[in-house]
Tab-separated table of C-alpha atoms and ligand atoms in Angstrom:
chain	number	residue	atom	x	y	z
Q	18	MET	CA	-41.431	85.719	78.322
Q	19	VAL	CA	-42.171	87.471	75.064
Q	20	ILE	CA	-42.793	91.174	74.531
Q	21	ARG	CA	-45.274	92.373	71.930
Q	22	THR	CA	-44.372	95.589	70.114
Q	23	TRP	CA	-45.752	97.532	67.152
Q	24	SER	CA	-43.896	99.420	64.430
Q	25	SER	CA	-44.859	102.845	63.045
Q	26	SER	CA	-47.107	101.181	60.423
Q	27	GLY	CA	-48.913	99.123	63.074
Q	28	ARG	CA	-47.183	95.832	62.268
Q	29	GLU	CA	-46.639	93.556	65.266
Q	30	TRP	CA	-43.111	92.420	66.191
Q	31	VAL	CA	-42.656	89.875	68.985
Q	32	LEU	CA	-39.412	90.099	70.963
Q	33	GLY	CA	-37.754	87.131	72.689
Q	34	GLU	CA	-34.630	86.772	74.780
Q	35	VAL	CA	-32.338	89.568	75.962
Q	36	VAL	CA	-28.993	89.559	74.135
Q	37	GLY	CA	-27.521	92.751	75.565
Q	38	SER	CA	-28.277	95.525	78.017
Q	39	GLY	CA	-27.090	99.010	78.869
Q	40	SER	CA	-27.843	101.801	81.304
Q	41	GLU	CA	-31.146	102.806	79.709
Q	42	GLY	CA	-32.414	99.705	77.944
Q	43	ALA	CA	-31.912	96.226	76.537
Q	44	VAL	CA	-31.570	94.474	73.168
Q	45	TYR	CA	-33.805	91.503	72.314
Q	46	THR	CA	-34.023	88.840	69.617
Q	47	VAL	CA	-36.963	89.230	67.207
Q	48	GLU	CA	-39.164	86.182	66.650
Q	49	ARG	CA	-39.020	84.708	63.139
Q	50	ARG	CA	-36.457	87.331	62.009
Q	51	PRO	CA	-32.974	86.001	62.883
Q	52	GLY	CA	-31.201	88.865	61.067
Q	53	LEU	CA	-32.815	91.519	63.253
Q	54	VAL	CA	-32.729	92.534	66.909
Q	55	ALA	CA	-34.720	95.186	68.764
Q	56	LYS	CA	-33.712	97.691	71.401
Q	57	LEU	CA	-36.212	98.937	73.981
Q	58	VAL	CA	-35.371	101.919	76.179
Q	59	PRO	CA	-37.679	102.048	79.226
Q	60	LEU	CA	-35.359	104.326	81.213
Q	61	ALA	CA	-34.858	107.187	78.753
Q	62	ALA	CA	-34.293	110.447	80.661
Q	63	GLU	CA	-36.881	112.232	78.470
Q	64	PRO	CA	-39.112	109.581	76.825
Q	65	ASP	CA	-40.806	112.021	74.418
Q	66	VAL	CA	-37.474	113.408	73.201
Q	67	TYR	CA	-36.122	109.886	72.846
Q	68	ARG	CA	-39.090	108.928	70.645
Q	69	LEU	CA	-38.480	111.980	68.413
Q	70	ARG	CA	-34.779	111.100	68.244
Q	71	VAL	CA	-35.483	107.533	67.060
Q	72	GLU	CA	-38.141	108.705	64.576
Q	73	SER	CA	-35.643	111.200	63.159
Q	74	LEU	CA	-32.913	108.551	62.788
Q	75	VAL	CA	-35.337	106.139	61.063
Q	76	ARG	CA	-36.283	108.905	58.614
Q	77	GLN	CA	-32.637	109.868	57.999
Q	78	GLY	CA	-31.821	106.213	57.301
Q	79	ARG	CA	-33.977	106.572	54.170
Q	80	GLU	CA	-32.456	109.887	53.044
Q	81	PRO	CA	-29.368	110.709	50.904
Q	82	ARG	CA	-27.457	111.794	54.033
Q	83	THR	CA	-26.928	108.145	55.038
Q	84	VAL	CA	-26.485	106.450	51.644
Q	85	LYS	CA	-22.689	106.190	51.908
Q	86	LEU	CA	-22.813	105.323	55.598
Q	87	LEU	CA	-25.230	102.452	55.073
Q	88	SER	CA	-23.755	101.068	51.837
Q	89	GLY	CA	-21.568	97.970	51.727
Q	90	THR	CA	-21.857	94.443	53.095
Q	91	PRO	CA	-21.812	93.819	55.965
Q	92	SER	CA	-23.416	97.139	56.916
Q	93	ARG	CA	-21.140	99.088	59.286
Q	94	LEU	CA	-23.950	100.624	61.314
Q	95	ALA	CA	-26.817	99.120	63.325
Q	96	TRP	CA	-29.017	101.971	62.090
Q	97	PRO	CA	-32.624	102.158	63.423
Q	98	LEU	CA	-34.803	100.594	60.691
Q	99	ASP	CA	-38.201	101.285	62.255
Q	100	THR	CA	-39.572	102.549	65.551
Q	101	LEU	CA	-41.233	100.140	67.968
Q	102	VAL	CA	-43.561	100.786	70.863
Q	103	THR	CA	-44.787	98.361	73.532
Q	104	SER	CA	-48.322	98.230	74.931
Q	105	GLY	CA	-46.898	100.083	77.964
Q	106	GLY	CA	-45.657	102.943	75.759
Q	107	VAL	CA	-41.918	102.106	75.865
Q	108	THR	CA	-40.084	103.252	72.733
Q	109	GLY	CA	-37.448	101.282	70.871
Q	110	TYR	CA	-36.367	100.351	67.384
Q	111	LEU	CA	-35.507	97.504	65.044
Q	112	MET	CA	-31.945	97.119	63.764
Q	113	ARG	CA	-29.663	94.601	62.104
Q	114	ASP	CA	-28.144	91.960	64.369
Q	115	MET	CA	-24.426	92.885	64.289
Q	116	ARG	CA	-23.524	89.463	65.734
Q	117	GLN	CA	-24.178	87.916	62.328
Q	118	ALA	CA	-21.144	89.588	60.752
Q	119	PHE	CA	-19.025	90.823	63.664
Q	120	MET	CA	-17.695	89.998	67.113
Q	121	PRO	CA	-17.587	92.418	70.042
Q	122	PHE	CA	-14.696	94.879	69.535
Q	123	GLU	CA	-13.643	94.321	73.154
Q	124	GLN	CA	-12.397	90.831	72.204
Q	125	LEU	CA	-9.664	92.418	70.087
Q	126	LEU	CA	-8.314	94.271	73.104
Q	127	LEU	CA	-7.891	91.181	75.292
Q	128	PRO	CA	-4.940	89.115	74.001
Q	129	THR	CA	-6.147	85.798	75.506
Q	130	ALA	CA	-9.726	86.126	74.192
Q	131	ARG	CA	-8.435	87.273	70.802
Q	132	ARG	CA	-5.971	84.424	70.420
Q	133	GLU	CA	-8.847	81.990	71.083
Q	134	SER	CA	-11.383	83.591	68.750
Q	135	LEU	CA	-8.969	84.839	66.053
Q	136	PRO	CA	-5.777	82.749	66.288
Q	137	GLU	CA	-4.536	83.887	62.853
Q	138	MET	CA	-4.927	87.602	63.542
Q	139	THR	CA	-1.714	89.643	63.478
Q	140	TRP	CA	-0.658	93.246	64.022
Q	141	ALA	CA	-1.469	93.806	60.316
Q	142	THR	CA	-5.142	93.046	61.123
Q	143	ALA	CA	-4.966	95.436	64.081
Q	144	LEU	CA	-3.702	98.182	61.733
Q	145	ARG	CA	-6.520	97.477	59.245
Q	146	THR	CA	-9.087	97.491	62.074
Q	147	ALA	CA	-7.779	100.834	63.309
Q	148	ALA	CA	-7.856	102.277	59.768
Q	149	SER	CA	-11.396	100.985	59.241
Q	150	LEU	CA	-12.597	102.497	62.532
Q	151	ALA	CA	-11.027	105.852	61.626
Q	152	ALA	CA	-12.679	105.763	58.174
Q	153	LEU	CA	-16.065	104.954	59.735
Q	154	LEU	CA	-15.734	107.902	62.093
Q	155	ALA	CA	-14.601	110.212	59.262
Q	156	ASP	CA	-17.672	109.201	57.218
Q	157	LEU	CA	-20.007	109.869	60.178
Q	158	HIS	CA	-18.373	113.255	60.809
Q	159	ALA	CA	-18.684	114.167	57.117
Q	160	GLU	CA	-22.474	113.780	57.418
Q	161	GLY	CA	-22.706	115.825	60.612
Q	162	TYR	CA	-22.971	112.974	63.130
Q	163	VAL	CA	-20.870	112.965	66.337
Q	164	VAL	CA	-20.643	109.602	68.127
Q	165	GLY	CA	-20.208	111.251	71.537
Q	166	ASP	CA	-20.067	108.005	73.504
Q	167	LEU	CA	-17.430	106.232	71.419
Q	168	LYS	CA	-16.168	103.159	73.333
Q	169	PRO	CA	-15.449	99.455	72.832
Q	170	ASP	CA	-18.931	98.458	74.119
Q	171	ASN	CA	-20.547	100.186	71.121
Q	172	LEU	CA	-18.163	98.772	68.524
Q	173	TRP	CA	-17.906	95.573	66.498
Q	174	ALA	CA	-15.076	94.045	64.460
Q	175	ASP	CA	-14.364	91.022	62.239
Q	176	ALA	CA	-11.385	88.870	61.254
Q	177	GLU	CA	-10.721	90.950	58.124
Q	178	GLY	CA	-10.288	94.200	60.019
Q	179	ARG	CA	-13.767	95.619	59.293
Q	180	THR	CA	-15.534	97.537	62.036
Q	181	GLY	CA	-19.125	98.422	62.913
Q	182	LEU	CA	-20.974	100.708	65.313
Q	183	ALA	CA	-24.155	100.064	67.333
Q	184	ASP	CA	-26.106	102.254	69.786
Q	185	ILE	CA	-26.849	104.673	66.964
Q	186	ASP	CA	-29.636	106.097	69.156
Q	187	SER	CA	-26.988	107.873	71.256
Q	188	LEU	CA	-25.396	109.789	68.335
Q	189	GLN	CA	-25.371	113.588	68.499
Q	190	PHE	CA	-26.938	115.174	65.413
Q	191	THR	CA	-29.333	117.789	64.147
Q	192	ASP	CA	-32.527	117.391	62.155
Q	193	GLY	CA	-33.489	120.700	60.603
Q	194	ARG	CA	-33.472	123.185	63.475
Q	195	ARG	CA	-33.772	120.510	66.151
Q	196	ALA	CA	-30.557	119.365	67.910
Q	197	PHE	CA	-30.263	115.966	69.575
Q	198	PRO	CA	-27.277	116.158	71.969
Q	199	CYS	CA	-25.295	113.230	73.357
Q	200	ARG	CA	-24.810	113.497	77.129
Q	201	MET	CA	-23.403	109.988	77.695
Q	202	ARG	CA	-19.867	109.701	79.101
Q	203	SER	CA	-17.788	106.580	79.659
Q	204	PRO	CA	-14.790	106.392	82.005
Q	205	GLY	CA	-11.515	106.040	80.089
Q	206	TYR	CA	-13.214	107.067	76.821
Q	207	THR	CA	-13.876	110.760	77.406
Q	208	ALA	CA	-11.793	113.623	75.996
Q	209	PRO	CA	-10.199	115.889	78.663
Q	210	GLU	CA	-12.692	118.725	78.078
Q	211	GLY	CA	-15.621	116.358	78.743
Q	212	ILE	CA	-14.386	114.881	82.037
Q	213	ASP	CA	-16.575	116.091	84.957
Q	214	SER	CA	-18.076	118.711	82.645
Q	215	ASP	CA	-21.315	119.351	80.779
Q	216	VAL	CA	-19.515	120.408	77.582
Q	217	LEU	CA	-21.185	118.622	74.672
Q	218	PRO	CA	-18.959	116.397	72.544
Q	219	ASP	CA	-17.886	117.386	69.045
Q	220	ARG	CA	-15.801	115.911	66.241
Q	221	SER	CA	-12.541	116.667	68.048
Q	222	SER	CA	-13.648	114.877	71.232
Q	223	ASP	CA	-14.506	111.833	69.089
Q	224	SER	CA	-11.005	112.159	67.569
Q	225	PHE	CA	-9.411	112.011	71.026
Q	226	VAL	CA	-11.261	108.784	71.851
Q	227	LEU	CA	-10.419	107.402	68.402
Q	228	ALA	CA	-6.718	107.920	69.234
Q	229	VAL	CA	-7.230	106.020	72.518
Q	230	LEU	CA	-8.863	103.097	70.666
Q	231	VAL	CA	-6.162	103.056	67.962
Q	232	HIS	CA	-3.515	102.913	70.695
Q	233	GLN	CA	-5.315	100.010	72.341
Q	234	LEU	CA	-5.587	98.118	69.034
Q	235	LEU	CA	-1.915	98.582	68.165
Q	236	MET	CA	-0.588	97.997	71.698
Q	237	GLY	CA	-2.265	94.751	72.754
Q	238	GLY	CA	-5.144	96.461	74.565
Q	239	LEU	CA	-2.981	98.890	76.553
Q	240	HIS	CA	-4.741	102.203	77.249
Q	241	PRO	CA	-2.441	105.173	76.430
Q	242	PHE	CA	-3.088	106.715	79.885
Q	243	HIS	CA	-2.579	103.429	81.743
Q	244	GLY	CA	-0.076	103.383	84.583
Q	245	ARG	CA	0.596	104.240	88.195
Q	246	PRO	CA	1.633	107.891	88.741
Q	247	ALA	CA	5.429	107.930	88.893
Q	248	ASP	CA	5.501	110.741	91.469
Q	249	GLY	CA	4.139	108.465	94.201
Q	250	ARG	CA	0.589	109.826	94.181
Q	251	PRO	CA	-2.165	107.168	94.307
Q	252	TYR	CA	-3.733	105.866	91.097
Q	253	PHE	CA	-7.403	106.926	90.877
Q	254	SER	CA	-8.556	106.304	87.325
Q	255	LEU	CA	-7.693	106.600	83.662
Q	256	ASP	CA	-9.641	109.876	83.575
Q	257	ASP	CA	-7.512	111.222	86.436
Q	258	ASN	CA	-4.391	110.339	84.438
Q	259	VAL	CA	-5.890	112.061	81.366
Q	260	ARG	CA	-6.656	115.192	83.374
Q	261	ASN	CA	-3.121	115.285	84.748
Q	262	GLY	CA	-1.424	114.509	81.428
Q	263	ARG	CA	0.031	111.205	82.692
Q	264	CYS	CA	0.668	109.458	79.398
Q	265	ARG	CA	3.489	107.017	78.597
Q	266	PHE	CA	3.514	108.498	75.122
Q	267	THR	CA	4.041	112.163	75.670
Q	268	ASP	CA	5.657	112.058	79.139
Q	269	PRO	CA	7.288	108.646	79.701
Q	270	ASP	CA	8.487	109.665	83.182
Q	271	SER	CA	4.936	110.397	84.393
Q	272	VAL	CA	3.721	106.792	84.745
Q	273	VAL	CA	5.013	103.392	85.828
Q	274	LEU	CA	3.935	100.582	83.493
Q	275	PRO	CA	4.232	96.786	83.645
Q	276	LYS	CA	7.699	95.863	82.312
Q	277	ALA	CA	6.088	93.706	79.594
Q	278	ALA	CA	4.020	96.573	78.106
Q	279	PRO	CA	4.595	96.802	74.326
Q	280	PRO	CA	7.267	99.451	73.646
Q	281	THR	CA	6.253	102.695	71.945
Q	282	ASP	CA	9.065	102.253	69.405
Q	283	LEU	CA	7.154	99.398	67.754
Q	284	LEU	CA	5.084	102.102	66.028
Q	285	PRO	CA	6.029	103.678	62.704
Q	286	ARG	CA	7.228	107.268	63.114
Q	287	ALA	CA	4.184	108.760	61.356
Q	288	ILE	CA	1.803	107.015	63.779
Q	289	ARG	CA	3.902	108.074	66.776
Q	290	ASP	CA	3.615	111.664	65.541
Q	291	LEU	CA	-0.188	111.371	65.372
Q	292	PHE	CA	-0.310	110.080	68.973
Q	293	ALA	CA	1.978	112.893	70.116
Q	294	GLN	CA	-0.386	115.436	68.499
Q	295	ALA	CA	-3.485	113.802	70.005
Q	296	PHE	CA	-2.214	113.269	73.564
Q	297	GLY	CA	0.380	116.017	73.960
Q	298	ARG	CA	-0.110	119.432	75.518
Q	299	SER	CA	-1.790	120.856	72.420
Q	300	GLY	CA	-4.000	117.814	71.788
Q	301	CYS	CA	-5.209	117.738	75.394
Q	302	GLY	CA	-5.588	121.510	75.770
Q	303	THR	CA	-6.698	122.578	72.290
Q	304	PRO	CA	-9.209	120.054	70.923
Q	305	ALA	CA	-9.152	121.550	67.406
Q	306	SER	CA	-5.422	120.755	67.094
Q	307	ARG	CA	-5.962	116.981	67.321
Q	308	PRO	CA	-5.550	114.870	64.177
Q	309	ASP	CA	-9.040	114.288	62.775
Q	310	ALA	CA	-10.472	110.896	61.839
Q	311	GLY	CA	-9.492	111.356	58.187
Q	312	ALA	CA	-5.829	111.981	59.130
Q	313	TRP	CA	-5.848	108.799	61.218
Q	314	ALA	CA	-7.453	106.786	58.403
Q	315	ARG	CA	-4.862	107.976	55.861
Q	316	GLY	CA	-1.911	107.446	58.217
Q	317	LEU	CA	-2.988	103.953	59.293
Q	318	LEU	CA	-3.812	102.847	55.758
Q	319	ALA	CA	-0.375	104.017	54.535
Q	320	GLU	CA	1.327	101.840	57.178
Q	321	SER	CA	-0.785	98.792	56.156
Q	322	ARG	CA	0.471	98.839	52.555
Q	323	PRO	CA	2.699	96.053	51.195
Q	324	GLY	CA	6.315	96.944	51.790
Q	325	ARG	CA	5.566	98.725	55.065
Q	326	LEU	CA	5.239	95.497	57.120
Q	327	THR	CA	7.571	92.593	57.731
Q	328	VAL	CA	7.305	89.173	59.412
Q	329	CYS	CA	9.559	87.794	62.158
Q	330	ASP	CA	11.761	84.741	61.416
Q	331	ARG	CA	10.769	82.999	64.658
Q	332	ASP	CA	6.936	83.276	64.530
Q	333	ASP	CA	4.980	84.138	61.391
Q	334	ARG	CA	2.277	85.828	63.500
Q	335	HIS	CA	4.827	88.418	64.626
Q	336	VAL	CA	4.149	91.160	62.072
Q	337	HIS	CA	5.725	94.591	62.568
Q	338	THR	CA	6.667	97.781	60.756
Q	339	VAL	CA	9.730	97.697	58.479
Q	340	GLU	CA	10.998	100.758	60.363
Q	341	ARG	CA	11.928	98.541	63.321
Q	342	PRO	CA	14.968	96.385	62.513
Q	343	TRP	CA	14.127	93.602	65.013
Q	344	CYS	CA	10.856	92.041	66.249
Q	345	PRO	CA	9.081	93.927	69.065
Q	346	TRP	CA	6.869	90.925	69.845
Q	347	CYS	CA	9.903	88.644	70.493
Q	348	ASP	CA	11.253	91.414	72.761
Q	349	GLN	CA	7.948	91.494	74.613
Q	350	GLN	CA	7.905	87.704	75.049
Q	351	GLU	CA	11.364	87.852	76.578
Q	352	ARG	CA	9.941	90.313	79.107
Q	353	GLY	CA	7.162	87.874	80.008
Q	354	ALA	CA	4.027	88.665	77.954
Q	355	THR	CA	2.493	87.626	74.648
Q	356	THR	CA	0.324	89.854	72.468
Q	357	TRP	CA	0.624	88.001	69.159
Q	358	GLY	CA	1.572	84.453	68.137
Q	359	ALA	CA	2.311	81.353	70.203
Q	360	THR	CA	1.920	81.727	73.957
Q	361	ASP	CA	4.945	81.362	76.150
Q	362	THR	CA	3.896	78.975	78.935
Q	363	ARG	CA	6.900	79.547	81.164
Q	364	PRO	CA	6.090	80.505	84.788
Q	365	GLY	CA	5.729	84.215	85.293
Q	366	HIS	CA	4.362	84.787	81.797
Q	367	SER	CA	1.305	87.031	81.698
Q	368	GLU	CA	-0.988	89.249	79.657
Q	369	VAL	CA	-0.433	92.967	79.685
Q	370	ILE	CA	-2.139	94.218	82.834
Q	371	ARG	CA	-5.012	96.666	82.593
Q	372	PRO	CA	-6.237	98.832	85.457
T	409	ZN	ZN1	9.155	87.794	66.711
């Protein structure tokens, strides 16, 4: 089945198969334009406001505010290029097809999927990916955009460590005197002040979620608030652990983790300090005290420089910081899990477990 739509200038665009879907809409291929896809949002909470939001983003995509954000190849953002409307009055927009340059970010967080799709990737690529994501967020913040619903589902990555962002229609921003808030929340990717609350996100809540994603990239997918409560209470959710400050990083005695979880001491000291600031008492309780995206970008880039990384003698895909005298990935394999390099096929060997 095809769907006929019309752009703001009246040009017809015919949409084909569904290539992705979310809570409010779906993404479709565009006939005769393989570099483009289209999103239609039939379930917008306020359809008229949604149409104004998309029209505003399309206009801003042609203004100086977005020049830096949209420069470079491949483009980092699936920015709305033009509005679309169906004969039934459903609003949507045209955007670049991120699949042409990137793979879903989620694949980087699943060691088995990553080893299949990117067998040569190492921890050095994970560092570059984290630095690139932090730089992207810093650039968005500098222009007054808050992502609000930052999560792996909205992100893209490639083998070189570049990152991209889709679902631009959910950004929080202002256009003149009009504010377009982001009310989306995703379990496991919400800052403490946003959990079960109507508080709107801001730059510091994005920075909290950035720290979560950086931890996942550098720790083989492990969420920093993963783990069973050590005091015997039942495990409910990552958000419950966030709310109760159960974090292997800032309070190692608060959670029980799989024995093969990557150790925190595989991180350079400067990065450990950033995590402690983001997830500790001040980072959880005082959002403004969290390291911002620029601090993360600078810190991660510094640890990616030549001379800051070394390679293991036993497996050349075991890359780690020079601060650690022996290989953390060999240690992890001895405890029964593989994040990087050749898989150990001995019985009992597994991936790091996620809730
Ligand atoms: Zn090793």
